[in-house]
Coordinates of C-alpha atoms in Angstrom, one line a residue:
M1 CA -39.7 -16.1 45.3
T2 CA -38.1 -15.1 41.9
D3 CA -36.3 -17.7 40.1
K4 CA -33.4 -14.8 39.1
L5 CA -32.1 -15.0 42.4
L6 CA -28.4 -16.7 42.6
K7 CA -27.3 -18.9 45.1
R8 CA -24.8 -17.7 47.5
V9 CA -21.2 -18.9 48.3
P10 CA -20.9 -19.3 52.0
V11 CA -18.4 -17.2 53.8
Q12 CA -17.1 -18.0 57.4
V13 CA -16.9 -15.4 59.9
G14 CA -15.7 -16.6 63.3
D15 CA -18.3 -19.6 64.0
C16 CA -21.0 -17.9 61.7
W17 CA -21.6 -19.2 58.0
I18 CA -23.0 -16.1 56.2
G19 CA -24.7 -17.1 53.0
S20 CA -25.8 -20.6 54.3
G21 CA -29.4 -20.2 54.3
E22 CA -29.4 -18.6 58.1
I23 CA -30.1 -15.1 58.4
I24 CA -27.9 -13.8 61.0
V25 CA -28.2 -10.5 63.0
Q26 CA -25.2 -8.1 63.7
S27 CA -25.0 -4.8 65.1
M28 CA -22.2 -2.0 65.7
T29 CA -21.0 -0.3 68.7
N30 CA -21.2 3.3 69.0
T31 CA -18.4 3.7 71.9
D32 CA -14.9 5.2 71.3
T33 CA -13.0 1.8 70.4
S34 CA -10.0 3.1 72.0
D35 CA -12.1 3.2 75.3
V36 CA -11.5 -0.5 75.8
K37 CA -13.8 -0.9 79.1
K38 CA -17.0 0.6 77.5
T39 CA -16.3 -1.0 74.2
V40 CA -15.9 -4.4 75.9
E41 CA -19.2 -4.0 78.0
Q42 CA -21.2 -2.8 75.0
I43 CA -20.2 -5.6 72.6
Y44 CA -20.8 -8.1 75.4
Q45 CA -24.5 -6.3 75.8
L46 CA -25.0 -6.6 72.2
W47 CA -23.7 -10.1 72.3
Q48 CA -26.0 -11.2 75.1
A49 CA -29.0 -9.5 73.3
G50 CA -28.5 -12.2 70.7
S51 CA -26.2 -10.2 67.9
K52 CA -24.3 -13.0 66.1
M53 CA -21.6 -10.5 65.0
V54 CA -20.3 -7.0 66.3
R55 CA -18.8 -4.5 64.2
I56 CA -16.4 -1.6 65.8
T57 CA -15.1 1.6 64.3
V58 CA -11.2 1.5 63.7
D59 CA -10.5 4.8 62.8
K60 CA -7.3 5.9 64.6
E61 CA -4.1 4.2 65.9
E62 CA -5.7 4.4 69.4
A63 CA -8.6 2.2 68.2
A64 CA -6.4 0.1 66.3
A65 CA -4.1 -0.5 69.2
A66 CA -7.0 -1.5 71.5
V67 CA -8.6 -3.9 69.4
P68 CA -6.4 -7.2 70.7
E69 CA -7.2 -6.3 74.3
I70 CA -11.1 -5.7 73.7
I71 CA -10.9 -9.2 71.9
D72 CA -8.8 -10.8 74.5
R73 CA -11.0 -9.5 77.1
L74 CA -14.2 -10.3 75.7
G75 CA -12.8 -14.0 75.2
A76 CA -11.9 -14.2 79.2
A77 CA -15.3 -13.3 79.7
G78 CA -16.6 -16.1 77.4
C79 CA -17.6 -14.2 74.9
T80 CA -16.9 -15.4 71.4
V81 CA -18.6 -13.1 69.2
P82 CA -16.6 -12.5 66.0
V83 CA -15.7 -8.6 66.0
I84 CA -15.6 -6.8 62.9
G85 CA -13.6 -3.6 62.0
D86 CA -15.0 -0.9 60.3
F87 CA -12.1 1.2 58.1
H88 CA -12.6 4.3 56.1
Y89 CA -9.9 6.4 54.6
N90 CA -6.8 4.9 56.5
G91 CA -7.6 1.4 56.9
H92 CA -4.5 0.1 54.9
T93 CA -2.0 2.0 57.4
L94 CA -3.8 0.8 60.5
L95 CA -4.0 -2.7 59.5
T96 CA -0.3 -2.6 58.3
K97 CA 0.8 -0.6 61.4
Y98 CA -0.9 -2.9 63.8
P99 CA -0.6 -6.5 62.9
E100 CA -2.3 -7.8 65.9
C101 CA -5.4 -5.7 65.1
A102 CA -5.3 -7.3 61.7
R103 CA -5.0 -10.7 63.1
K104 CA -7.4 -10.5 66.1
L105 CA -10.6 -9.2 63.9
A106 CA -12.8 -11.4 62.5
K107 CA -13.6 -9.7 59.1
Y108 CA -12.8 -6.3 57.7
R109 CA -15.3 -3.9 56.4
I110 CA -14.3 -1.4 53.6
N111 CA -16.2 1.3 51.6
P112 CA -14.9 1.4 47.8
G113 CA -16.0 4.9 48.0
N114 CA -13.4 6.3 50.5
V115 CA -10.8 3.3 50.6
G116 CA -8.5 5.7 48.6
F117 CA -8.6 8.6 46.5
G118 CA -7.3 9.4 42.8
K119 CA -4.0 7.3 42.1
K120 CA -3.7 5.8 45.5
K121 CA -7.1 4.3 45.4
D122 CA -6.3 0.8 43.9
S123 CA -3.0 0.6 45.5
Q124 CA -4.7 1.3 49.1
F125 CA -7.2 -1.2 48.3
A126 CA -4.7 -3.5 47.2
E127 CA -3.0 -3.1 50.6
I128 CA -6.2 -4.3 52.3
I129 CA -6.8 -7.2 50.2
E130 CA -3.2 -8.1 50.8
I131 CA -3.5 -8.2 54.7
A132 CA -7.0 -10.0 54.5
K133 CA -5.2 -12.8 52.3
K134 CA -2.2 -12.8 54.9
Y135 CA -4.6 -13.6 57.9
N136 CA -7.3 -15.3 55.9
K137 CA -9.8 -12.8 56.7
P138 CA -13.0 -12.2 54.8
V139 CA -13.9 -8.6 53.6
R140 CA -17.3 -6.9 53.1
I141 CA -17.1 -4.2 50.4
G142 CA -20.0 -2.1 51.5
A143 CA -20.8 0.8 49.2
N144 CA -23.0 3.6 50.6
W145 CA -24.5 6.3 48.7
G146 CA -23.4 8.7 51.1
S147 CA -19.7 8.3 50.1
L148 CA -20.5 6.7 46.6
D149 CA -17.4 6.9 44.3
Q150 CA -17.7 10.5 42.6
K151 CA -15.5 9.8 39.7
L152 CA -17.5 6.6 38.9
L153 CA -20.7 8.4 39.3
A154 CA -19.8 11.3 37.1
K155 CA -18.6 8.9 34.3
M156 CA -22.1 7.3 34.4
M157 CA -24.0 10.6 34.4
D158 CA -22.1 11.9 31.3
E159 CA -22.5 8.3 29.6
N160 CA -26.2 8.3 30.5
S161 CA -26.7 12.2 29.3
L162 CA -25.6 11.1 26.1
L163 CA -28.2 8.2 25.6
P164 CA -31.2 8.7 23.1
E165 CA -33.5 8.3 26.3
P166 CA -31.3 9.0 29.2
L167 CA -32.5 7.3 32.7
E168 CA -33.4 9.2 35.7
A169 CA -30.6 10.5 37.9
N170 CA -31.6 8.2 40.9
K171 CA -31.6 5.0 38.5
V172 CA -28.1 6.1 37.3
M173 CA -26.9 6.6 41.1
E174 CA -28.5 2.9 42.0
E175 CA -26.4 1.4 39.4
A176 CA -23.3 3.3 39.9
L177 CA -23.8 2.1 43.9
I178 CA -24.1 -1.6 42.5
L179 CA -21.0 -1.3 40.3
S180 CA -19.2 0.3 42.8
A181 CA -19.3 -2.9 44.8
L182 CA -19.4 -5.4 42.3
N183 CA -16.2 -3.8 40.3
S184 CA -14.4 -3.8 43.8
A185 CA -15.2 -7.4 44.4
Q186 CA -14.0 -8.5 41.0
Q187 CA -10.8 -6.5 41.7
A188 CA -10.3 -8.0 45.1
Q189 CA -10.5 -11.5 43.5
E190 CA -8.0 -10.6 40.6
L191 CA -5.9 -9.7 43.6
G192 CA -6.2 -13.1 44.9
L193 CA -8.9 -12.9 47.5
A194 CA -11.2 -16.1 47.2
A195 CA -14.9 -15.5 46.5
D196 CA -15.6 -17.3 49.7
K197 CA -14.2 -14.5 51.6
I198 CA -16.3 -11.7 49.9
I199 CA -19.5 -10.1 51.3
I200 CA -21.2 -7.1 49.5
S201 CA -23.7 -4.3 50.5
C202 CA -25.1 -1.0 49.1
K203 CA -26.8 0.6 51.3
V204 CA -29.1 3.7 51.1
S205 CA -31.8 5.3 53.0
T206 CA -34.9 5.4 51.1
V207 CA -37.0 2.0 51.1
Q208 CA -37.7 1.9 47.1
A209 CA -34.1 2.4 46.3
L210 CA -32.7 -0.2 48.6
V211 CA -35.3 -3.0 47.1
N212 CA -34.3 -2.2 43.6
I213 CA -30.7 -2.2 44.4
Y214 CA -30.9 -5.6 46.1
K215 CA -32.8 -7.0 43.6
S216 CA -30.3 -6.4 41.0
L217 CA -27.6 -7.7 43.0
A218 CA -29.2 -10.6 44.1
A219 CA -29.5 -11.6 40.2
R220 CA -26.0 -10.3 39.4
C221 CA -23.7 -12.0 41.8
T222 CA -23.1 -15.0 44.3
Y223 CA -21.4 -13.0 47.1
P224 CA -23.4 -13.2 50.5
L225 CA -25.5 -9.8 50.6
H226 CA -25.5 -7.8 53.8
L227 CA -28.9 -6.0 54.2
G228 CA -29.7 -2.5 56.1
L229 CA -31.2 0.7 55.6
T230 CA -28.5 3.0 56.3
E231 CA -29.2 6.1 58.4
A232 CA -32.9 4.8 59.3
G233 CA -33.6 7.3 61.9
M234 CA -34.6 7.4 65.4
G235 CA -37.7 5.6 67.1
S236 CA -40.5 4.3 65.2
K237 CA -39.5 6.1 61.9
G238 CA -36.4 4.1 61.9
I239 CA -37.8 0.8 62.9
V240 CA -40.7 1.3 60.2
A241 CA -38.6 2.2 57.6
S242 CA -36.2 -0.8 58.1
T243 CA -38.9 -3.4 58.2
A244 CA -40.7 -2.1 55.1
A245 CA -37.4 -2.4 53.3
L246 CA -36.0 -5.4 54.7
S247 CA -39.1 -7.5 54.9
I248 CA -39.9 -7.0 51.1
L249 CA -36.5 -8.4 50.3
L250 CA -36.2 -11.1 53.0
Q251 CA -39.7 -12.5 52.0
I252 CA -38.2 -13.2 48.5
G253 CA -35.2 -14.7 49.8
I254 CA -32.8 -11.9 49.7
G255 CA -30.5 -11.2 52.6
D256 CA -27.7 -13.3 54.5
T257 CA -27.0 -10.6 57.4
I258 CA -29.1 -7.9 58.5
R259 CA -28.5 -4.6 60.6
I260 CA -31.2 -2.2 61.9
S261 CA -29.3 1.1 61.9
L262 CA -31.3 3.0 64.6
T263 CA -30.2 6.3 65.9
P264 CA -30.5 5.5 69.8
E265 CA -32.6 8.0 71.7
P266 CA -30.7 9.6 74.6
G267 CA -29.8 7.0 77.2
Q268 CA -31.6 4.2 75.3
S269 CA -29.6 1.0 75.1
R270 CA -27.8 0.1 71.8
T271 CA -29.4 -3.4 72.1
E272 CA -32.6 -1.8 70.8
E273 CA -31.3 -2.5 67.3
V274 CA -30.6 -6.0 67.8
I275 CA -34.2 -6.9 69.5
V276 CA -36.0 -4.8 66.5
A277 CA -33.9 -7.1 64.0
Q278 CA -34.8 -10.2 66.0
E279 CA -38.4 -9.1 66.0
L280 CA -38.6 -8.7 62.4
L281 CA -37.4 -12.1 61.7
Q282 CA -39.4 -13.7 64.1
S283 CA -42.6 -11.9 63.0
M284 CA -41.9 -13.2 59.4
G285 CA -41.6 -16.6 60.7
L286 CA -38.1 -16.7 59.4
K287 CA -36.1 -17.6 63.0
S288 CA -37.1 -17.7 66.5
F289 CA -35.2 -15.9 69.1
A290 CA -37.6 -15.2 72.2
P291 CA -40.8 -15.9 73.3
M292 CA -43.2 -13.7 71.8
V293 CA -45.9 -12.0 73.9
T294 CA -49.3 -11.2 72.2
A295 CA -51.1 -8.5 73.7
C296 CA -54.3 -6.7 72.9
P297 CA -54.1 -3.0 72.2
G298 CA -56.8 -2.0 74.9
C299 CA -60.1 -0.5 74.3
G300 CA -62.9 1.2 76.4
R301 CA -63.2 -2.4 78.2
T302 CA -59.8 -2.2 79.6
T303 CA -59.3 1.5 81.1
S304 CA -57.3 0.1 83.6
S305 CA -53.3 0.1 82.9
F306 CA -52.8 -3.2 84.6
F307 CA -52.8 -5.4 81.5
Q308 CA -50.5 -2.8 79.9
E309 CA -48.1 -2.9 82.8
L310 CA -48.3 -6.8 82.9
A311 CA -47.6 -6.9 79.3
Q312 CA -44.5 -4.5 79.5
K313 CA -43.4 -6.7 82.9
T314 CA -43.8 -10.0 81.0
T315 CA -41.7 -8.7 78.2
A316 CA -39.1 -7.4 80.3
F317 CA -39.0 -10.6 82.3
I318 CA -38.7 -12.7 79.1
R319 CA -35.6 -10.7 77.9
Q320 CA -33.9 -10.7 81.0
K321 CA -34.3 -14.6 81.4
M322 CA -33.2 -15.2 77.9
P323 CA -29.6 -15.6 78.4
E324 CA -30.0 -18.4 80.8
W325 CA -33.2 -20.0 79.2
R326 CA -31.4 -20.4 75.9
I327 CA -28.6 -22.4 77.4
K328 CA -30.6 -24.4 79.7
Y329 CA -34.1 -24.9 78.0
P330 CA -33.3 -25.0 74.1
G331 CA -36.6 -24.6 72.2
V332 CA -37.9 -21.9 74.6
E333 CA -37.9 -19.3 71.8
D334 CA -40.4 -21.0 70.1
M335 CA -43.0 -20.6 73.2
S336 CA -45.9 -18.3 72.7
V337 CA -47.4 -15.8 75.6
A338 CA -50.4 -14.5 75.5
V339 CA -51.5 -11.2 78.0
M340 CA -55.0 -10.2 77.4
G341 CA -56.9 -7.5 78.8
C342 CA -60.7 -8.5 79.0
I343 CA -63.3 -11.3 78.4
V344 CA -63.9 -10.5 74.7
N345 CA -60.6 -12.0 72.9
G346 CA -58.7 -13.0 76.2
P347 CA -59.8 -16.4 77.0
G348 CA -59.7 -17.6 73.0
E349 CA -56.1 -15.9 72.4
S350 CA -54.8 -17.3 75.6
K351 CA -55.7 -20.6 74.8
H352 CA -54.1 -20.3 71.5
A353 CA -50.7 -19.6 73.2
D354 CA -48.6 -22.0 75.2
I355 CA -49.3 -20.1 78.2
G356 CA -51.7 -17.0 78.9
I357 CA -53.5 -14.8 81.2
S358 CA -57.0 -13.2 80.5
L359 CA -57.0 -10.2 82.7
P360 CA -60.4 -8.5 84.3
G361 CA -61.4 -5.9 82.0
T362 CA -63.4 -2.7 83.4
G363 CA -66.6 -4.0 85.5
E364 CA -65.7 -7.6 85.1
A365 CA -65.1 -9.8 88.2
P366 CA -61.4 -9.3 89.6
S367 CA -60.3 -12.7 88.4
A368 CA -57.4 -13.8 85.9
P369 CA -57.6 -17.3 84.5
I370 CA -54.4 -18.9 83.5
F371 CA -54.4 -21.0 80.5
I372 CA -51.7 -23.4 79.5
Q373 CA -51.4 -25.4 76.1
G374 CA -55.2 -24.5 75.6
K375 CA -56.3 -25.7 79.0
K376 CA -57.5 -23.3 82.0
T377 CA -55.6 -24.5 84.8
Q378 CA -56.1 -22.0 87.8
T379 CA -57.5 -18.3 88.2
L380 CA -55.2 -15.9 89.9
R381 CA -56.9 -13.1 92.3
G382 CA -55.5 -10.2 94.6
E383 CA -52.6 -7.9 94.5
N384 CA -50.0 -10.3 93.0
I385 CA -51.2 -11.4 89.9
A386 CA -48.0 -10.1 88.1
D387 CA -45.5 -11.9 90.1
E388 CA -47.5 -15.1 90.5
F389 CA -48.2 -15.2 86.7
L390 CA -44.3 -14.8 85.8
T391 CA -43.4 -17.7 88.4
I392 CA -46.1 -19.9 86.7
M393 CA -44.2 -19.0 83.3
D394 CA -40.7 -19.7 84.5
D395 CA -42.0 -23.0 86.1
F396 CA -43.6 -23.7 82.7
V397 CA -40.3 -23.2 80.9
Q398 CA -38.2 -25.5 83.2
S399 CA -41.1 -28.2 82.9
N400 CA -41.5 -28.2 79.2
Y401 CA -38.3 -27.1 77.5
G402 CA -34.8 -28.4 77.5
K403 CA -35.4 -31.9 78.0

C-alpha cells in the first residue's frame, strides 16, 4: 500500500456506498433499452448473478421513455438494484424532456469527451449537472481514451512540443485523460454538485496505461474511482487483460467499483462479466461471493473425463443454488469445495476444503471418499457419484450455515 493514496469521499447510489471500503461489482446491459421486456430480464439476471449496480444505455427518446417502466417492473419483481443511465451526446436533452427518467435513475454517467462540442459543451454539461442537483443524483464523470476531448489533447500536445525535453505522446494522452475527468469534476462542483455526488473513471484498453492513470488519480483526488479496462475483448484475452490490470490496482488499495468489460461470445450470457469480477475479488481475498471450487488440472493419471464433468457440474450447481443459499444460509459464500481427480493430491486437498471428494484416477479402485471439515465421512461408489455428492453438499450447507 502506498502512502500517496488519498481517502475517498463516499457516494451513495441506491443502497450502495461507493468509496466506503467495499469494492462493488457493477455491469451493463447490451439490450436495446427501448425493449422493456428484454432489458428487465437482463437486469434481473445480472442482479441475481451478484451485480450490485447495472448500467443501461439511454441514447434516444424511446430509451428514455422506457426507463420508468423498466425500473417499476424490476421493483415489482423484488429487484432493487440501482439502475444507472449511460448518456452520450444528447444526455442534456433526454434528461430534460423525460423528467421521470431523470428521477427514476439512481445515477447518471456522462463522458466529458462527448457531453457537448464547441461553445455548447459547457452549457450542455451544466444542464446535466443542474438536473442531477434537482433530483439529488450522483454522477460518474467517465473519460475514455476512445472519445477523449480532442481540443484538450491538441492543446496539451502543442504545449508538450515546446518543452526542452518533450514527453512521449502516450504520456501526454494519459495526462489529458486525467485532466479531462478532474477538470470536469471541478467544474461540476463549481456548478453546485457536492463532492459526495461525484465518481470518476478514466478508461483505456491497455494494462500499463490503466495502472499509470489510476495511480495518478488516486493520489490527486478524493472522488471514488470506478475501475475497468475498456474494450477488454472476448474470452480468455478479455479475462486475462482485465485481471492483470485490475488486480495490480486493487492490491494497492485503488478502486471502489469494478466492471469487467467482456465482449460476449455469441449466445453467451451477459452474466459472465459479473462472475469474472466476483472471482477476481474472491481469488484476491478481498470479498467472498460464492463457494470456490478447487479442482486439479488433470494429468495422465486422470484420463477419464469424469472428474472434469463433476467439477463443471459442481460449479454450475453452486451458481444455481446461490440466489437461495445467499438468503437462507449467510456465510455460505466462504465455503470451500474440492473436486479432485486421483490419489496423489486428492485426499490431502479434500481435507483442506470444507467439503471435498477425491475421485478414482486411471487404474485406481472405483471409489470416491468424501471429506467434510478434514475428516473422511463416507465413500461413494457406482453410477450416481455426482448426484450423491451434490446432495451431500446441499445437506452440509443446510446444516452448517445460516444458524
